[in-house]
Amino acid sequence: MTLGIFVFYDKDGIVDRYVEFFLNSLKQVTDRLVIVINGAVSADGLERFGRISDDVICRDNKGYDAGGYRAALLHDIGREELKKYDELVLCNDTCYGPFVPFTHIWEQMEEKEADFWGLNCICNGLTDHMQAYFLVFRKRLLENEFLYRFFETEINDQSGDVREIIAVFEKGLYKKLTESGYKPGVYIENNNLNMYMCGDVLLQKYGFPFLKKKCFDVKYNDNCFSAVDALRWIDAHTAYDTELILENVKRLYGFPYTTADMLPEDNRITYGPVFAINAEKLNDFVDKADKLFIYGCGAYAKEIYYLYVKKSGKLKGFVVSDNQQDNITDLYGYPIYKISELGTDVPMIVAMSKKNIEEVRKHLKQTNAIFLF
């Protein structure tokens, strides 16, 4: 038997038709489907969900998707009930699709030996992970309570920090699973493509069964014609109704393009981050240090803290530049220092974006520092 948990969030509480299509498709491979609504939902939307499933949970919009999964697992399903299932699907509303039946995806994955699987995997040597919009966990992880205990002890379902949730849930869970000897599986070939900027390439070259919503958001994809090309391909090569996508896209992003727009010749292919170090090198640095500081308080700093430094017990604090104007004095209970307050020989992990690291590198006087980029 297969249990599915689907987490929904919409800033206006509107359930668009693409969500209904997704859920009705998912019901083809699940025996029980729990729908978790994070935040508000319209009366019409709640009625639509009620027609799809008898298990609908409404909760405050806290903890993001991971908080919603935790609420369903701990408070609706329970430890013993979870053990009765052969598979658990965790998924959310951040994708359009599927463009092939879920039954086809399941048939493909049944041939692969894995304790858990996802649709794609990012393998960069430092923050490897399966992206958590769609994950499947098999019997072994349900029966031995590994997954249940992870959500019970690791996930803060009240968190308002999306980068913390990504670090702990999406990247942290994958690390814990693989380090514990559990075998991952993946539906499409590992390629490290930026999913938001290369939706068309993922569809056409790799047979990716979804299109991420943020492909249409200019904050994440400044190459909007790649999204148009993806729409045109879906229209031409699948039975999926692209009006389901455009209905949601126009409401959320005001996307002005249509499938009739032409794709310019300068379409880019963009990959995820390429780090200057790998896990082995960073672990070696952490092992040799008697104390540690992390330069940065953003996304990369939080990921490195959770994935590599927290369990060492060596962290003494986070570090910011002298001109940093924020009044925050601590992060996760550790003090935040100005760089000038520290000696030049303290072991330091510079965990920032490539652009910020290049700027910091010009002025950093620390002689015992390791850089992500």
mmCIF file of C-alpha atoms in Angstrom:
data_model
loop_
_atom_site.group_PDB
_atom_site.id
_atom_site.type_symbol
_atom_site.label_atom_id
_atom_site.label_comp_id
_atom_site.label_asym_id
_atom_site.label_seq_id
_atom_site.Cartn_x
_atom_site.Cartn_y
_atom_site.Cartn_z
ATOM 1 C CA MET A 1 0.000 0.000 0.000
ATOM 2 C CA THR A 2 1.129 3.541 -0.743
ATOM 3 C CA LEU A 3 0.480 6.598 1.408
ATOM 4 C CA GLY A 4 0.695 10.055 -0.117
ATOM 5 C CA ILE A 5 1.054 13.398 1.698
ATOM 6 C CA PHE A 6 0.546 16.526 -0.404
ATOM 7 C CA VAL A 7 1.252 20.004 0.986
ATOM 8 C CA PHE A 8 -0.528 22.999 -0.516
ATOM 9 C CA TYR A 9 0.148 26.702 -0.125
ATOM 10 C CA ASP A 10 -1.209 29.629 -2.121
ATOM 11 C CA LYS A 11 -0.886 33.254 -1.064
ATOM 12 C CA ASP A 12 -4.507 33.875 -2.065
ATOM 13 C CA GLY A 13 -5.840 30.526 -0.880
ATOM 14 C CA ILE A 14 -6.958 29.641 -4.416
ATOM 15 C CA VAL A 15 -6.856 26.048 -5.660
ATOM 16 C CA ASP A 16 -6.220 26.243 -9.391
ATOM 17 C CA ARG A 17 -7.051 23.400 -11.764
ATOM 18 C CA TYR A 18 -3.433 22.260 -12.168
ATOM 19 C CA VAL A 19 -3.528 21.196 -8.492
ATOM 20 C CA GLU A 20 -6.638 19.100 -9.061
ATOM 21 C CA PHE A 21 -5.037 17.433 -12.073
ATOM 22 C CA PHE A 22 -1.895 16.648 -10.053
ATOM 23 C CA LEU A 23 -3.848 15.129 -7.172
ATOM 24 C CA ASN A 24 -6.214 13.094 -9.312
ATOM 25 C CA SER A 25 -3.169 11.728 -11.150
ATOM 26 C CA LEU A 26 -1.441 10.926 -7.857
ATOM 27 C CA LYS A 27 -4.467 8.960 -6.667
ATOM 28 C CA GLN A 28 -3.682 6.418 -9.393
ATOM 29 C CA VAL A 29 -0.633 5.261 -7.404
ATOM 30 C CA THR A 30 -1.702 5.921 -3.797
ATOM 31 C CA ASP A 31 -4.106 4.050 -1.549
ATOM 32 C CA ARG A 32 -4.519 6.935 0.883
ATOM 33 C CA LEU A 33 -3.914 10.600 0.146
ATOM 34 C CA VAL A 34 -3.558 13.203 2.893
ATOM 35 C CA ILE A 35 -3.818 16.850 1.819
ATOM 36 C CA VAL A 36 -2.195 19.420 4.112
ATOM 37 C CA ILE A 37 -3.178 23.065 3.631
ATOM 38 C CA ASN A 38 -0.585 25.510 4.915
ATOM 39 C CA GLY A 39 -2.349 28.805 5.570
ATOM 40 C CA ALA A 40 -5.586 30.046 4.061
ATOM 41 C CA VAL A 41 -7.789 28.319 1.502
ATOM 42 C CA SER A 42 -10.962 29.539 -0.160
ATOM 43 C CA ALA A 43 -14.286 27.815 0.480
ATOM 44 C CA ASP A 44 -14.292 26.675 -3.145
ATOM 45 C CA GLY A 45 -10.756 25.334 -2.797
ATOM 46 C CA LEU A 46 -11.614 23.422 0.366
ATOM 47 C CA GLU A 47 -14.602 21.886 -1.390
ATOM 48 C CA ARG A 48 -12.380 20.827 -4.309
ATOM 49 C CA PHE A 49 -9.936 19.154 -1.936
ATOM 50 C CA GLY A 50 -12.826 17.425 -0.170
ATOM 51 C CA ARG A 51 -13.918 15.840 -3.439
ATOM 52 C CA ILE A 52 -10.434 14.403 -3.913
ATOM 53 C CA SER A 53 -9.682 13.151 -0.391
ATOM 54 C CA ASP A 54 -11.371 12.617 2.964
ATOM 55 C CA ASP A 55 -8.052 13.414 4.696
ATOM 56 C CA VAL A 56 -7.657 17.203 4.619
ATOM 57 C CA ILE A 57 -5.659 19.023 7.293
ATOM 58 C CA CYS A 58 -5.723 22.822 7.702
ATOM 59 C CA ARG A 59 -2.865 24.404 9.654
ATOM 60 C CA ASP A 60 -1.008 27.686 10.064
ATOM 61 C CA ASN A 61 1.553 28.437 7.385
ATOM 62 C CA LYS A 62 4.591 27.552 9.486
ATOM 63 C CA GLY A 63 7.483 25.222 8.819
ATOM 64 C CA TYR A 64 6.866 25.258 5.062
ATOM 65 C CA ASP A 65 6.404 21.884 3.366
ATOM 66 C CA ALA A 66 8.475 20.035 5.961
ATOM 67 C CA GLY A 67 6.237 21.398 8.726
ATOM 68 C CA GLY A 68 3.185 20.196 6.830
ATOM 69 C CA TYR A 69 4.643 16.717 6.361
ATOM 70 C CA ARG A 70 5.513 16.588 10.059
ATOM 71 C CA ALA A 71 1.991 17.598 11.079
ATOM 72 C CA ALA A 72 0.473 14.848 8.943
ATOM 73 C CA LEU A 73 2.909 12.150 10.062
ATOM 74 C CA LEU A 74 2.862 12.902 13.791
ATOM 75 C CA HIS A 75 -0.670 14.144 14.382
ATOM 76 C CA ASP A 76 -2.835 12.580 11.669
ATOM 77 C CA ILE A 77 -1.177 9.294 10.707
ATOM 78 C CA GLY A 78 0.959 8.273 13.665
ATOM 79 C CA ARG A 79 3.955 6.038 14.202
ATOM 80 C CA GLU A 80 2.226 2.654 14.093
ATOM 81 C CA GLU A 81 -0.096 3.469 11.189
ATOM 82 C CA LEU A 82 2.873 4.552 9.068
ATOM 83 C CA LYS A 83 4.457 1.120 9.465
ATOM 84 C CA LYS A 84 1.510 -0.494 7.678
ATOM 85 C CA TYR A 85 2.421 1.109 4.357
ATOM 86 C CA ASP A 86 4.910 -0.095 1.765
ATOM 87 C CA GLU A 87 5.652 3.388 0.459
ATOM 88 C CA LEU A 88 5.291 7.013 1.494
ATOM 89 C CA VAL A 89 5.098 9.829 -1.070
ATOM 90 C CA LEU A 90 5.861 13.382 0.057
ATOM 91 C CA CYS A 91 5.031 16.051 -2.524
ATOM 92 C CA ASN A 92 3.810 19.611 -2.914
ATOM 93 C CA ASP A 93 2.174 22.047 -5.303
ATOM 94 C CA THR A 94 5.328 23.679 -6.716
ATOM 95 C CA CYS A 95 5.189 21.825 -10.057
ATOM 96 C CA TYR A 96 2.928 21.574 -13.068
ATOM 97 C CA GLY A 97 2.262 18.093 -14.381
ATOM 98 C CA PRO A 98 2.743 15.183 -14.507
ATOM 99 C CA PHE A 99 3.208 15.070 -18.248
ATOM 100 C CA VAL A 100 3.419 11.281 -18.184
ATOM 101 C CA PRO A 101 1.187 9.093 -15.974
ATOM 102 C CA PHE A 102 2.419 8.418 -12.456
ATOM 103 C CA THR A 103 1.873 4.738 -13.225
ATOM 104 C CA HIS A 104 4.622 4.993 -15.848
ATOM 105 C CA ILE A 105 6.991 6.634 -13.353
ATOM 106 C CA TRP A 106 6.240 3.893 -10.805
ATOM 107 C CA GLU A 107 6.868 1.173 -13.383
ATOM 108 C CA GLN A 108 10.260 2.687 -14.172
ATOM 109 C CA MET A 109 11.232 3.014 -10.513
ATOM 110 C CA GLU A 110 10.102 -0.495 -9.532
ATOM 111 C CA GLU A 111 13.046 -1.788 -11.563
ATOM 112 C CA LYS A 112 15.531 0.171 -9.441
ATOM 113 C CA GLU A 113 16.791 -1.016 -6.081
ATOM 114 C CA ALA A 114 16.495 1.890 -3.681
ATOM 115 C CA ASP A 115 15.332 2.656 -0.155
ATOM 116 C CA PHE A 116 14.126 6.072 -1.264
ATOM 117 C CA TRP A 117 13.893 7.908 -4.553
ATOM 118 C CA GLY A 118 13.146 11.220 -6.173
ATOM 119 C CA LEU A 119 12.710 12.617 -9.642
ATOM 120 C CA ASN A 120 16.125 14.271 -9.856
ATOM 121 C CA CYS A 121 19.262 14.652 -7.764
ATOM 122 C CA ILE A 122 21.762 17.475 -7.422
ATOM 123 C CA CYS A 123 25.288 16.071 -7.082
ATOM 124 C CA ASN A 124 27.843 18.822 -6.502
ATOM 125 C CA GLY A 125 30.132 17.026 -4.063
ATOM 126 C CA LEU A 126 29.278 19.256 -1.102
ATOM 127 C CA THR A 127 25.514 19.708 -0.682
ATOM 128 C CA ASP A 128 24.224 16.690 -2.632
ATOM 129 C CA HIS A 129 20.474 16.212 -2.340
ATOM 130 C CA MET A 130 17.255 15.146 -3.963
ATOM 131 C CA GLN A 131 14.955 18.081 -4.423
ATOM 132 C CA ALA A 132 12.094 17.649 -2.022
ATOM 133 C CA TYR A 133 9.056 18.612 -4.114
ATOM 134 C CA PHE A 134 8.579 14.859 -4.761
ATOM 135 C CA LEU A 135 10.140 12.091 -2.677
ATOM 136 C CA VAL A 136 9.230 8.448 -2.165
ATOM 137 C CA PHE A 137 10.331 6.349 0.822
ATOM 138 C CA ARG A 138 10.036 2.581 0.804
ATOM 139 C CA LYS A 139 9.075 0.017 3.430
ATOM 140 C CA ARG A 140 12.426 -0.279 5.213
ATOM 141 C CA LEU A 141 12.470 3.414 6.193
ATOM 142 C CA LEU A 142 8.869 3.315 7.372
ATOM 143 C CA GLU A 143 9.071 0.071 9.313
ATOM 144 C CA ASN A 144 12.258 0.895 11.221
ATOM 145 C CA GLU A 145 10.949 4.394 12.108
ATOM 146 C CA PHE A 146 13.983 6.170 10.643
ATOM 147 C CA LEU A 147 11.865 8.646 8.713
ATOM 148 C CA TYR A 148 9.332 9.149 11.500
ATOM 149 C CA ARG A 149 12.079 9.884 14.031
ATOM 150 C CA PHE A 150 13.702 12.341 11.643
ATOM 151 C CA PHE A 151 10.546 14.428 11.374
ATOM 152 C CA GLU A 152 9.882 14.053 15.085
ATOM 153 C CA THR A 153 13.309 15.232 16.234
ATOM 154 C CA GLU A 154 14.828 17.304 13.417
ATOM 155 C CA ILE A 155 12.033 19.329 11.819
ATOM 156 C CA ASN A 156 10.931 22.589 13.431
ATOM 157 C CA ASP A 157 7.342 22.875 12.254
ATOM 158 C CA GLN A 158 7.155 26.460 13.528
ATOM 159 C CA SER A 159 10.131 27.732 11.539
ATOM 160 C CA GLY A 160 9.749 30.790 9.353
ATOM 161 C CA ASP A 161 13.208 30.457 7.798
ATOM 162 C CA VAL A 162 12.995 28.749 4.418
ATOM 163 C CA ARG A 163 16.787 28.368 4.153
ATOM 164 C CA GLU A 164 16.825 26.528 7.483
ATOM 165 C CA ILE A 165 14.135 24.145 6.237
ATOM 166 C CA ILE A 166 16.064 23.501 3.015
ATOM 167 C CA ALA A 167 19.250 22.839 4.980
ATOM 168 C CA VAL A 168 17.673 20.527 7.551
ATOM 169 C CA PHE A 169 15.008 18.778 5.477
ATOM 170 C CA GLU A 170 15.940 18.756 1.817
ATOM 171 C CA LYS A 171 19.725 18.534 2.175
ATOM 172 C CA GLY A 172 20.021 17.262 5.739
ATOM 173 C CA LEU A 173 17.693 14.300 5.294
ATOM 174 C CA TYR A 174 19.494 13.139 2.147
ATOM 175 C CA LYS A 175 22.836 13.342 3.952
ATOM 176 C CA LYS A 176 21.565 11.417 6.974
ATOM 177 C CA LEU A 177 20.008 8.741 4.803
ATOM 178 C CA THR A 178 23.030 8.144 2.600
ATOM 179 C CA GLU A 179 25.485 8.280 5.510
ATOM 180 C CA SER A 180 23.323 5.696 7.304
ATOM 181 C CA GLY A 181 23.674 3.332 4.356
ATOM 182 C CA TYR A 182 20.285 3.798 2.709
ATOM 183 C CA LYS A 183 20.347 3.611 -1.067
ATOM 184 C CA PRO A 184 18.912 6.444 -3.184
ATOM 185 C CA GLY A 185 17.302 6.127 -6.587
ATOM 186 C CA VAL A 186 16.460 8.740 -9.199
ATOM 187 C CA TYR A 187 13.991 8.883 -12.084
ATOM 188 C CA ILE A 188 16.015 11.020 -14.500
ATOM 189 C CA GLU A 189 19.744 11.202 -15.130
ATOM 190 C CA ASN A 190 21.726 13.414 -12.749
ATOM 191 C CA ASN A 191 22.506 16.606 -14.624
ATOM 192 C CA ASN A 192 22.728 19.474 -12.067
ATOM 193 C CA LEU A 193 20.718 21.752 -14.340
ATOM 194 C CA ASN A 194 19.103 24.818 -12.824
ATOM 195 C CA MET A 195 15.476 23.649 -12.777
ATOM 196 C CA TYR A 196 14.039 27.143 -13.019
ATOM 197 C CA MET A 197 16.135 28.351 -15.944
ATOM 198 C CA CYS A 198 16.280 25.083 -17.881
ATOM 199 C CA GLY A 199 12.755 23.707 -17.700
ATOM 200 C CA ASP A 200 12.672 23.266 -21.473
ATOM 201 C CA VAL A 201 15.934 21.292 -21.544
ATOM 202 C CA LEU A 202 14.811 19.036 -18.696
ATOM 203 C CA LEU A 203 11.608 18.231 -20.564
ATOM 204 C CA GLN A 204 13.065 17.725 -24.017
ATOM 205 C CA LYS A 205 16.399 16.077 -23.277
ATOM 206 C CA TYR A 206 15.785 14.205 -20.027
ATOM 207 C CA GLY A 207 12.063 13.424 -20.057
ATOM 208 C CA PHE A 208 11.399 15.293 -16.829
ATOM 209 C CA PRO A 209 7.709 14.790 -15.939
ATOM 210 C CA PHE A 210 7.137 18.210 -14.336
ATOM 211 C CA LEU A 211 7.737 21.911 -14.891
ATOM 212 C CA LYS A 212 8.593 23.974 -11.825
ATOM 213 C CA LYS A 213 6.323 26.955 -11.211
ATOM 214 C CA LYS A 214 9.266 29.263 -10.631
ATOM 215 C CA CYS A 215 10.307 28.826 -14.266
ATOM 216 C CA PHE A 216 7.807 31.652 -14.845
ATOM 217 C CA ASP A 217 9.007 33.860 -11.994
ATOM 218 C CA VAL A 218 11.521 36.488 -13.148
ATOM 219 C CA LYS A 219 13.129 36.424 -9.687
ATOM 220 C CA TYR A 220 14.332 32.897 -10.430
ATOM 221 C CA ASN A 221 14.461 32.836 -14.224
ATOM 222 C CA ASP A 222 15.395 35.921 -16.224
ATOM 223 C CA ASN A 223 15.262 33.848 -19.426
ATOM 224 C CA CYS A 224 11.482 33.725 -19.773
ATOM 225 C CA PHE A 225 11.670 32.288 -23.278
ATOM 226 C CA SER A 226 12.939 29.008 -21.842
ATOM 227 C CA ALA A 227 9.584 28.739 -20.035
ATOM 228 C CA VAL A 228 7.749 29.590 -23.251
ATOM 229 C CA ASP A 229 9.695 26.890 -25.078
ATOM 230 C CA ALA A 230 8.746 24.427 -22.323
ATOM 231 C CA LEU A 231 5.072 25.316 -22.725
ATOM 232 C CA ARG A 232 5.280 24.866 -26.464
ATOM 233 C CA TRP A 233 6.927 21.453 -26.069
ATOM 234 C CA ILE A 234 4.280 20.293 -23.574
ATOM 235 C CA ASP A 235 1.574 21.454 -25.971
ATOM 236 C CA ALA A 236 3.091 19.576 -28.904
ATOM 237 C CA HIS A 237 4.293 16.359 -27.272
ATOM 238 C CA THR A 238 1.948 15.561 -24.377
ATOM 239 C CA ALA A 239 -1.773 15.326 -23.669
ATOM 240 C CA TYR A 240 -1.460 17.865 -20.830
ATOM 241 C CA ASP A 241 -3.646 20.951 -21.160
ATOM 242 C CA THR A 242 -1.256 23.933 -20.997
ATOM 243 C CA GLU A 243 -4.180 26.191 -20.084
ATOM 244 C CA LEU A 244 -3.919 24.668 -16.594
ATOM 245 C CA ILE A 245 -0.411 26.125 -16.390
ATOM 246 C CA LEU A 246 -1.236 29.503 -17.932
ATOM 247 C CA GLU A 247 -4.218 29.971 -15.619
ATOM 248 C CA ASN A 248 -1.956 29.762 -12.566
ATOM 249 C CA VAL A 249 1.020 31.539 -14.110
ATOM 250 C CA LYS A 250 -0.955 34.606 -15.137
ATOM 251 C CA ARG A 251 -2.514 34.911 -11.686
ATOM 252 C CA LEU A 252 0.758 34.531 -9.782
ATOM 253 C CA TYR A 253 3.324 36.120 -12.062
ATOM 254 C CA GLY A 254 1.420 38.069 -14.694
ATOM 255 C CA PHE A 255 3.320 36.105 -17.334
ATOM 256 C CA PRO A 256 2.635 37.877 -20.671
ATOM 257 C CA TYR A 257 3.920 35.234 -23.090
ATOM 258 C CA THR A 258 2.136 32.440 -24.942
ATOM 259 C CA THR A 259 3.149 29.260 -26.715
ATOM 260 C CA ALA A 260 3.162 31.261 -29.973
ATOM 261 C CA ASP A 261 6.179 33.312 -28.858
ATOM 262 C CA MET A 262 9.446 32.401 -30.539
ATOM 263 C CA LEU A 263 12.472 31.173 -28.651
ATOM 264 C CA PRO A 264 15.545 33.345 -29.364
ATOM 265 C CA GLU A 265 18.779 31.703 -30.471
ATOM 266 C CA ASP A 266 20.684 32.768 -27.350
ATOM 267 C CA ASN A 267 18.782 30.417 -25.013
ATOM 268 C CA ARG A 268 21.062 29.572 -22.095
ATOM 269 C CA ILE A 269 21.697 26.346 -20.241
ATOM 270 C CA THR A 270 22.452 27.083 -16.595
ATOM 271 C CA TYR A 271 23.815 24.675 -14.002
ATOM 272 C CA GLY A 272 23.740 24.711 -10.240
ATOM 273 C CA PRO A 273 26.706 25.895 -8.147
ATOM 274 C CA VAL A 274 30.157 24.416 -8.756
ATOM 275 C CA PHE A 275 32.053 24.455 -5.468
ATOM 276 C CA ALA A 276 35.811 24.842 -5.125
ATOM 277 C CA ILE A 277 35.868 22.143 -2.435
ATOM 278 C CA ASN A 278 34.115 18.828 -1.840
ATOM 279 C CA ALA A 279 32.765 17.027 1.210
ATOM 280 C CA GLU A 280 36.036 15.208 1.874
ATOM 281 C CA LYS A 281 38.056 18.406 1.940
ATOM 282 C CA LEU A 282 35.581 20.227 4.166
ATOM 283 C CA ASN A 283 35.285 17.304 6.581
ATOM 284 C CA ASP A 284 39.079 17.189 6.807
ATOM 285 C CA PHE A 285 39.179 20.911 7.625
ATOM 286 C CA VAL A 286 36.532 20.483 10.338
ATOM 287 C CA ASP A 287 38.280 17.434 11.831
ATOM 288 C CA LYS A 288 41.636 19.203 12.127
ATOM 289 C CA ALA A 289 40.293 22.389 13.709
ATOM 290 C CA ASP A 290 39.964 22.732 17.467
ATOM 291 C CA LYS A 291 37.338 25.446 17.007
ATOM 292 C CA LEU A 292 35.446 26.870 14.049
ATOM 293 C CA PHE A 293 33.838 30.041 12.783
ATOM 294 C CA ILE A 294 31.510 30.378 9.798
ATOM 295 C CA TYR A 295 31.795 33.566 7.780
ATOM 296 C CA GLY A 296 28.268 34.412 6.641
ATOM 297 C CA CYS A 297 24.736 34.140 8.000
ATOM 298 C CA GLY A 298 22.816 33.398 4.810
ATOM 299 C CA ALA A 299 21.737 30.299 2.916
ATOM 300 C CA TYR A 300 25.179 28.743 2.416
ATOM 301 C CA ALA A 301 26.215 29.404 6.019
ATOM 302 C CA LYS A 302 23.082 27.676 7.337
ATOM 303 C CA GLU A 303 23.576 24.682 5.060
ATOM 304 C CA ILE A 304 27.228 24.230 6.013
ATOM 305 C CA TYR A 305 26.329 24.560 9.690
ATOM 306 C CA TYR A 306 23.680 21.828 9.542
ATOM 307 C CA LEU A 307 25.470 19.508 7.150
ATOM 308 C CA TYR A 308 29.054 19.666 8.414
ATOM 309 C CA VAL A 309 29.632 21.735 11.554
ATOM 310 C CA LYS A 310 26.745 21.258 13.977
ATOM 311 C CA LYS A 311 27.556 17.684 14.936
ATOM 312 C CA SER A 312 31.261 18.521 15.478
ATOM 313 C CA GLY A 313 30.483 20.708 18.498
ATOM 314 C CA LYS A 314 33.355 23.001 17.466
ATOM 315 C CA LEU A 315 31.470 26.061 16.296
ATOM 316 C CA LYS A 316 32.211 29.218 18.276
ATOM 317 C CA GLY A 317 30.190 31.666 16.223
ATOM 318 C CA PHE A 318 29.204 33.182 12.913
ATOM 319 C CA VAL A 319 31.046 36.092 11.330
ATOM 320 C CA VAL A 320 29.964 39.128 9.309
ATOM 321 C CA SER A 321 31.828 41.990 7.695
ATOM 322 C CA ASP A 322 32.541 45.114 9.716
ATOM 323 C CA ASN A 323 30.148 47.152 7.597
ATOM 324 C CA GLN A 324 27.242 44.775 8.171
ATOM 325 C CA GLN A 325 24.312 46.867 9.404
ATOM 326 C CA ASP A 326 22.005 44.154 10.783
ATOM 327 C CA ASN A 327 21.371 44.283 14.518
ATOM 328 C CA ILE A 328 21.158 40.486 14.876
ATOM 329 C CA THR A 329 23.575 39.363 17.590
ATOM 330 C CA ASP A 330 23.222 35.568 17.402
ATOM 331 C CA LEU A 331 22.257 32.735 15.089
ATOM 332 C CA TYR A 332 21.102 29.352 16.428
ATOM 333 C CA GLY A 333 22.350 30.462 19.835
ATOM 334 C CA TYR A 334 25.872 31.254 18.608
ATOM 335 C CA PRO A 335 27.247 34.816 18.758
ATOM 336 C CA ILE A 336 27.781 36.816 15.569
ATOM 337 C CA TYR A 337 31.166 38.521 15.413
ATOM 338 C CA LYS A 338 32.500 41.305 13.250
ATOM 339 C CA ILE A 339 35.512 40.070 11.324
ATOM 340 C CA SER A 340 37.813 42.617 12.983
ATOM 341 C CA GLU A 341 37.022 41.089 16.401
ATOM 342 C CA LEU A 342 38.773 37.834 15.495
ATOM 343 C CA GLY A 343 42.426 36.962 15.190
ATOM 344 C CA THR A 344 43.990 36.194 11.840
ATOM 345 C CA ASP A 345 44.700 32.527 12.681
ATOM 346 C CA VAL A 346 41.200 31.288 13.632
ATOM 347 C CA PRO A 347 39.863 28.386 11.506
ATOM 348 C CA MET A 348 37.106 29.819 9.337
ATOM 349 C CA ILE A 349 34.710 28.465 6.700
ATOM 350 C CA VAL A 350 33.736 31.235 4.294
ATOM 351 C CA ALA A 351 30.217 30.187 3.327
ATOM 352 C CA MET A 352 28.667 32.766 1.035
ATOM 353 C CA SER A 353 27.622 33.129 -2.570
ATOM 354 C CA LYS A 354 30.381 33.207 -5.169
ATOM 355 C CA LYS A 355 29.921 36.942 -5.715
ATOM 356 C CA ASN A 356 30.176 37.761 -2.011
ATOM 357 C CA ILE A 357 33.150 35.463 -1.505
ATOM 358 C CA GLU A 358 35.041 37.199 -4.296
ATOM 359 C CA GLU A 359 34.495 40.512 -2.527
ATOM 360 C CA VAL A 360 35.442 39.154 0.918
ATOM 361 C CA ARG A 361 38.549 37.433 -0.400
ATOM 362 C CA LYS A 362 40.054 40.814 -1.342
ATOM 363 C CA HIS A 363 40.080 41.980 2.267
ATOM 364 C CA LEU A 364 40.211 38.839 4.408
ATOM 365 C CA LYS A 365 43.345 38.611 6.530
ATOM 366 C CA GLN A 366 42.597 35.206 8.068
ATOM 367 C CA THR A 367 45.305 32.708 7.204
ATOM 368 C CA ASN A 368 43.358 29.564 8.090
ATOM 369 C CA ALA A 369 40.248 29.892 5.948
ATOM 370 C CA ILE A 370 38.528 27.554 3.513
ATOM 371 C CA PHE A 371 36.257 28.944 0.781
ATOM 372 C CA LEU A 372 33.201 27.313 -0.812
ATOM 373 C CA PHE A 373 33.965 29.044 -4.108
#
